[in-house]
PDB file of C-alpha atoms in Angstrom:
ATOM      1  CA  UNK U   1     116.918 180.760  86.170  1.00 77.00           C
ATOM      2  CA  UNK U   2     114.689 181.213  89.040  1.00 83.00           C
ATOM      3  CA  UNK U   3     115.643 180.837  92.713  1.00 83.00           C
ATOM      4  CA  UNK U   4     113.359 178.116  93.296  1.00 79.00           C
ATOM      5  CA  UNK U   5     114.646 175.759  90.019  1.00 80.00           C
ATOM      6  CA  UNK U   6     118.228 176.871  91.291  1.00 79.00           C
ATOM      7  CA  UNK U   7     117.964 175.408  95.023  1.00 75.00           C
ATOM      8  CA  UNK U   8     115.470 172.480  93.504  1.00 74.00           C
ATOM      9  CA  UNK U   9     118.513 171.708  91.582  1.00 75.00           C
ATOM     10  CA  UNK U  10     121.104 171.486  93.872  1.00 76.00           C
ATOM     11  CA  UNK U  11     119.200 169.687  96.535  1.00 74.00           C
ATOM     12  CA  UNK U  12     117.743 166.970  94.023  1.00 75.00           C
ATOM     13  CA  UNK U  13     120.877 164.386  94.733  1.00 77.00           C
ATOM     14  CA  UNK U  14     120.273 165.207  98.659  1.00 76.00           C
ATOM     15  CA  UNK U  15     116.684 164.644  98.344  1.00 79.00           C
ATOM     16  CA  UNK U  16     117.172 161.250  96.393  1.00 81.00           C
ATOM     17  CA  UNK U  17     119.212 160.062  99.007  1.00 81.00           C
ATOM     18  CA  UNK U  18     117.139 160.700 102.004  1.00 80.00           C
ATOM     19  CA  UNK U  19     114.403 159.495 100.091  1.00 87.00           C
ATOM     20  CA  UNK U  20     116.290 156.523  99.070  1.00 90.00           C
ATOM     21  CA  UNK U  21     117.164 155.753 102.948  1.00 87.00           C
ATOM     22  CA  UNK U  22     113.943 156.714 104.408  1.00 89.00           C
ATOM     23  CA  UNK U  23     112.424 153.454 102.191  1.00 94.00           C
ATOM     24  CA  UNK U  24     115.328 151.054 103.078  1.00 94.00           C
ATOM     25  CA  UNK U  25     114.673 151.923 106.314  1.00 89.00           C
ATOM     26  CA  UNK U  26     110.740 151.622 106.553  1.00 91.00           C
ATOM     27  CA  UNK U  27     111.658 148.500 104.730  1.00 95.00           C
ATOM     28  CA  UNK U  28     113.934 146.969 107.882  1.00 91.00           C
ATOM     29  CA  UNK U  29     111.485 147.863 110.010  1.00 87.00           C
ATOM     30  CA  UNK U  30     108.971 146.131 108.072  1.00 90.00           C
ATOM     31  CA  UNK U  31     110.843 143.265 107.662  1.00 91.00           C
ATOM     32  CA  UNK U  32     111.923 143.347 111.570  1.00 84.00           C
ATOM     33  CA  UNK U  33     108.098 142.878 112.786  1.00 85.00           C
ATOM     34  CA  UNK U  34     107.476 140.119 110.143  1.00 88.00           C
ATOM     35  CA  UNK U  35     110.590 138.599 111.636  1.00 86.00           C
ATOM     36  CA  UNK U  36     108.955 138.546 114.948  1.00 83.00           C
ATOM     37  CA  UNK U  37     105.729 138.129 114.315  1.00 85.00           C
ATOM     38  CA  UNK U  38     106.548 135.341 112.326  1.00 87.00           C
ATOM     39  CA  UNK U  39     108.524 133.808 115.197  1.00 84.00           C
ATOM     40  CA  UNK U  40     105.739 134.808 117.861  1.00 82.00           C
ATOM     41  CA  UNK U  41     102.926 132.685 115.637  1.00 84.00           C
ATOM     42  CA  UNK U  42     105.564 129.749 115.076  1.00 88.00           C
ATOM     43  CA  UNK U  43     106.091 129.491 119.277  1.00 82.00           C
ATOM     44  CA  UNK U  44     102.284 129.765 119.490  1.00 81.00           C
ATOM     45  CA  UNK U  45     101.818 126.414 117.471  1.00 82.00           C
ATOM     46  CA  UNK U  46     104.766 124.806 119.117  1.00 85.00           C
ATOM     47  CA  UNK U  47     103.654 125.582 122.555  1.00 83.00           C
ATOM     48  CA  UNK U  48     100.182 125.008 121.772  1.00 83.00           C
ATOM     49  CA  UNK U  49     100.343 121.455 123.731  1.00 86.00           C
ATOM     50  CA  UNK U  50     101.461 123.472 126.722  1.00 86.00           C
ATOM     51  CA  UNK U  51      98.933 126.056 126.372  1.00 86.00           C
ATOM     52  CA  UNK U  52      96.236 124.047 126.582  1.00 86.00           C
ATOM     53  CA  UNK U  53      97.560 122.410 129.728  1.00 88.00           C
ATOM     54  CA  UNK U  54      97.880 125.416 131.602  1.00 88.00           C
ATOM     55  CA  UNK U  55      94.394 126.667 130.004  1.00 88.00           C
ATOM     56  CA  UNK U  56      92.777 123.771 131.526  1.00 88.00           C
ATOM     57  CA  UNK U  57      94.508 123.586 135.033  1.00 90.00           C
ATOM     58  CA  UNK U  58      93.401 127.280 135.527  1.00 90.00           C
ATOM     59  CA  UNK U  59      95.306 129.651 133.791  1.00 89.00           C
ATOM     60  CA  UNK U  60      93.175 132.719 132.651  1.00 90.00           C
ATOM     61  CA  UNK U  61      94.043 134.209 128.954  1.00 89.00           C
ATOM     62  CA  UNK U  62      94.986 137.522 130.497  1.00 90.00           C
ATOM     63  CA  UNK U  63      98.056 135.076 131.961  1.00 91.00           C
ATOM     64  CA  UNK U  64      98.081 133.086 128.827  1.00 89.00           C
ATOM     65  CA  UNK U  65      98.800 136.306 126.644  1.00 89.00           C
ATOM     66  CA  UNK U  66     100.963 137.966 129.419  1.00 91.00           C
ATOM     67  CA  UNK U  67     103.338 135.130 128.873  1.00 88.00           C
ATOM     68  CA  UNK U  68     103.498 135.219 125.046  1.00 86.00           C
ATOM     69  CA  UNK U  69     104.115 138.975 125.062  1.00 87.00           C
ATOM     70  CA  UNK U  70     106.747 138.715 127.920  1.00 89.00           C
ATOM     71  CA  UNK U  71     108.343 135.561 125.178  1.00 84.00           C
ATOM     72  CA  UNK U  72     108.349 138.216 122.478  1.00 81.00           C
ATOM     73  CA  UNK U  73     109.622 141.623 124.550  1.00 83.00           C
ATOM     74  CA  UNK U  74     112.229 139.172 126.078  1.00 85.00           C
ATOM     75  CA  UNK U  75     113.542 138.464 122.821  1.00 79.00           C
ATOM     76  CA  UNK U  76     113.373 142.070 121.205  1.00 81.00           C
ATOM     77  CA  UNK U  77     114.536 144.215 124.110  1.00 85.00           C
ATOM     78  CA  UNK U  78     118.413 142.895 124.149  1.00 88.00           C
ATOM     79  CA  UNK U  79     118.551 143.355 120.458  1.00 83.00           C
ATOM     80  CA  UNK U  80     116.850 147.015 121.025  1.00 82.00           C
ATOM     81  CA  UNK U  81     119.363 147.462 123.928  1.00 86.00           C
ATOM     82  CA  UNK U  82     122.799 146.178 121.490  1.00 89.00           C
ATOM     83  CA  UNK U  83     121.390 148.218 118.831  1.00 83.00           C
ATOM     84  CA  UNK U  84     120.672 151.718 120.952  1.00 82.00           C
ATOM     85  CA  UNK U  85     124.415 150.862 122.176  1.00 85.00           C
ATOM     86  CA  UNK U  86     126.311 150.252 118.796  1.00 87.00           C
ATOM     87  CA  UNK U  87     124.175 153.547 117.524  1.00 82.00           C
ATOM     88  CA  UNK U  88     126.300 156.018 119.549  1.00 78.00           C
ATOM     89  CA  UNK U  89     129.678 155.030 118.631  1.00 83.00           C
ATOM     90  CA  UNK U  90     128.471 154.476 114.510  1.00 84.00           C
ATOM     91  CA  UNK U  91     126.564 157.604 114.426  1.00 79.00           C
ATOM     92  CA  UNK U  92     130.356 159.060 115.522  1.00 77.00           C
ATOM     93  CA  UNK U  93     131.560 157.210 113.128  1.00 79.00           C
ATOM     94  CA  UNK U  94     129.290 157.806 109.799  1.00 76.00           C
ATOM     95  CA  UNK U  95     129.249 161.653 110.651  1.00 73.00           C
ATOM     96  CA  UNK U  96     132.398 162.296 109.321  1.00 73.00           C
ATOM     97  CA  UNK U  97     131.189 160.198 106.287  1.00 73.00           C
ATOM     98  CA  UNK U  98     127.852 162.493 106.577  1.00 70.00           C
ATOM     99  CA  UNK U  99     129.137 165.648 107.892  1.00 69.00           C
ATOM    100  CA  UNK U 100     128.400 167.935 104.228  1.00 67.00           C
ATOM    101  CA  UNK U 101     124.571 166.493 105.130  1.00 66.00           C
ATOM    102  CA  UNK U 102     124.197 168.094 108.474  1.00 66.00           C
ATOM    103  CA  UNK U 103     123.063 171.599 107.994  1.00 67.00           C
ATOM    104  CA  UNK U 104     123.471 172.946 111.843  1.00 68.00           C
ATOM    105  CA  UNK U 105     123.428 169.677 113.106  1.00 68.00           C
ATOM    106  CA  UNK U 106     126.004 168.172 115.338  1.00 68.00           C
ATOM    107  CA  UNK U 107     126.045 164.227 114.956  1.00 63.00           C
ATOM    108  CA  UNK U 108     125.491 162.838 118.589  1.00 65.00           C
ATOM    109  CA  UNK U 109     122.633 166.148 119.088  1.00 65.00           C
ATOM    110  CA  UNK U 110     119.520 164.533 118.772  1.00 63.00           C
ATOM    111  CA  UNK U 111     119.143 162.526 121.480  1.00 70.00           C
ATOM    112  CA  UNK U 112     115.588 162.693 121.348  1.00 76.00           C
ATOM    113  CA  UNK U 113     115.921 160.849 117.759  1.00 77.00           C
ATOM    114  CA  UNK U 114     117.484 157.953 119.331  1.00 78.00           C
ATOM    115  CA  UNK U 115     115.296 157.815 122.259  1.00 80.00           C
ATOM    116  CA  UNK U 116     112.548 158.019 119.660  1.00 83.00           C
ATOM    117  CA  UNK U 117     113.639 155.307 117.481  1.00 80.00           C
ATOM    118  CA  UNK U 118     114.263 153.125 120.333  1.00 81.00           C
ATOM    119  CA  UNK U 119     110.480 154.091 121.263  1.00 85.00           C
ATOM    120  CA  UNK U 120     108.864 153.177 117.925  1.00 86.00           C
ATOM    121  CA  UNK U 121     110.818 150.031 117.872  1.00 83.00           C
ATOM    122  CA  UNK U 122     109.967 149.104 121.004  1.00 84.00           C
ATOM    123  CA  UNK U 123     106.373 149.580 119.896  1.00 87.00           C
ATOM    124  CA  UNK U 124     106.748 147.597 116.754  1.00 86.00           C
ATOM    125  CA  UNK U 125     107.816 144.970 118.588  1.00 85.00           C
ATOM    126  CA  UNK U 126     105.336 144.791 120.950  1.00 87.00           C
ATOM    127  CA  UNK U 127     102.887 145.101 118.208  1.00 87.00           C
ATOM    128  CA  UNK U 128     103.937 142.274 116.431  1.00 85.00           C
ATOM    129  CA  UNK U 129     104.451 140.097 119.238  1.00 85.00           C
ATOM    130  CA  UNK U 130     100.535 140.860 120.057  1.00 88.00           C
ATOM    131  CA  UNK U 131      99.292 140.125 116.914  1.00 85.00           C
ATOM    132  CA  UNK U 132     100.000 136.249 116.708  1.00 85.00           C
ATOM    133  CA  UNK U 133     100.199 136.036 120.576  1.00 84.00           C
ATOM    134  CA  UNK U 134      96.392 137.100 120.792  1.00 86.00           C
ATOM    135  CA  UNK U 135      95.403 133.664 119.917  1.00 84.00           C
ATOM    136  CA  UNK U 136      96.726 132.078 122.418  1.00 84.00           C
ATOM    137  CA  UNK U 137      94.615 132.183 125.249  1.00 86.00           C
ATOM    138  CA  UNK U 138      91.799 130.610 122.784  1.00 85.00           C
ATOM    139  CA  UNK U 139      93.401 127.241 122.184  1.00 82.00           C
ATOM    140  CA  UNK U 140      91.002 124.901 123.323  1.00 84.00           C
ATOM    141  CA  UNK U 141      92.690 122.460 126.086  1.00 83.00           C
ATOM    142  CA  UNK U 142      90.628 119.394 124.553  1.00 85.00           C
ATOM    143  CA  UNK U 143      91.612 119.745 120.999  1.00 83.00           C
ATOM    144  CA  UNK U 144      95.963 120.847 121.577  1.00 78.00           C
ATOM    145  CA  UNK U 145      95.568 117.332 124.000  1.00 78.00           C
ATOM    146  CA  UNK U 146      93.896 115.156 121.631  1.00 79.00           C
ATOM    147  CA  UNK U 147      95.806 116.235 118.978  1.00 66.00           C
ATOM    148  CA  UNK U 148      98.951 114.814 119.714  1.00 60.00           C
TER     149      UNK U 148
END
């Protein structure tokens, strides 16, 4: 058998499994910034009596976005900070579950992945608080009074 079949064979389980968790896990994430951008556009058309108040006494949309991003990142950044903080003690935890998968590897090593997952979380967040939040600084103060 060649060398190549040989190590294709006795990686294929390995590769099913990472395979299997890198979907689940683009999945959550997924799901995570349809989660807040779903909540983000739901506060916009609550608040949408407000924002046209504080459109027409003055506000600018530069503040009237400001604040909807600020609602958003106030709501994602303790569940980013619980989340960065259970990650140390689990990854501890799974590793000896995981250890056979670590080729070199020591479980708490890559810092830089959890500073980097924390990063692109952070960014999906803030991405999908932007996206709904964006129309909020064109509700028109005549209309979200009047329609009440």
């Amino acid at each position: 058998m060649p060398l190549a079949r040989e190590v294709n064979d006795s990686f294929g389980s390995t590769r099913l499994s990472a395979s299997r968790m890198g979907l689940f896990a683009g999945a959550a994430l997924l799901l995570a910034a349809l989660g807040i951008a779903g909540g983000i556009a739901f506060s916009v058309v609550q608040r949408t009596r407000e924002l046209g108040i504080r459109i027409a006494l003055g506000a600018t949309p530069g503040e009237v976005l400001q604040r909807m991003l600020r609602q958003g990142l106030r709501l994602s950044t303790p569940g980013g900070a619980l989340g960065l903080g259970l990650s140390w003690p689990l990854t501890r935890a799974l590793s000896r579950m995981l250890s056979p998968l670590l080729y070199g590897v020591a479980p708490l090593d890559p810092s830089w992945t959890f500073a980097g997952v924390a990063l692109l979380l952070s960014a999906v967040a803030l991405l999908a608080t932007w996206l709904p939040a964006r129309r909020a600084p064109h509700v028109d103060p005549v209309i979200a009074l009047r329609g009440e």
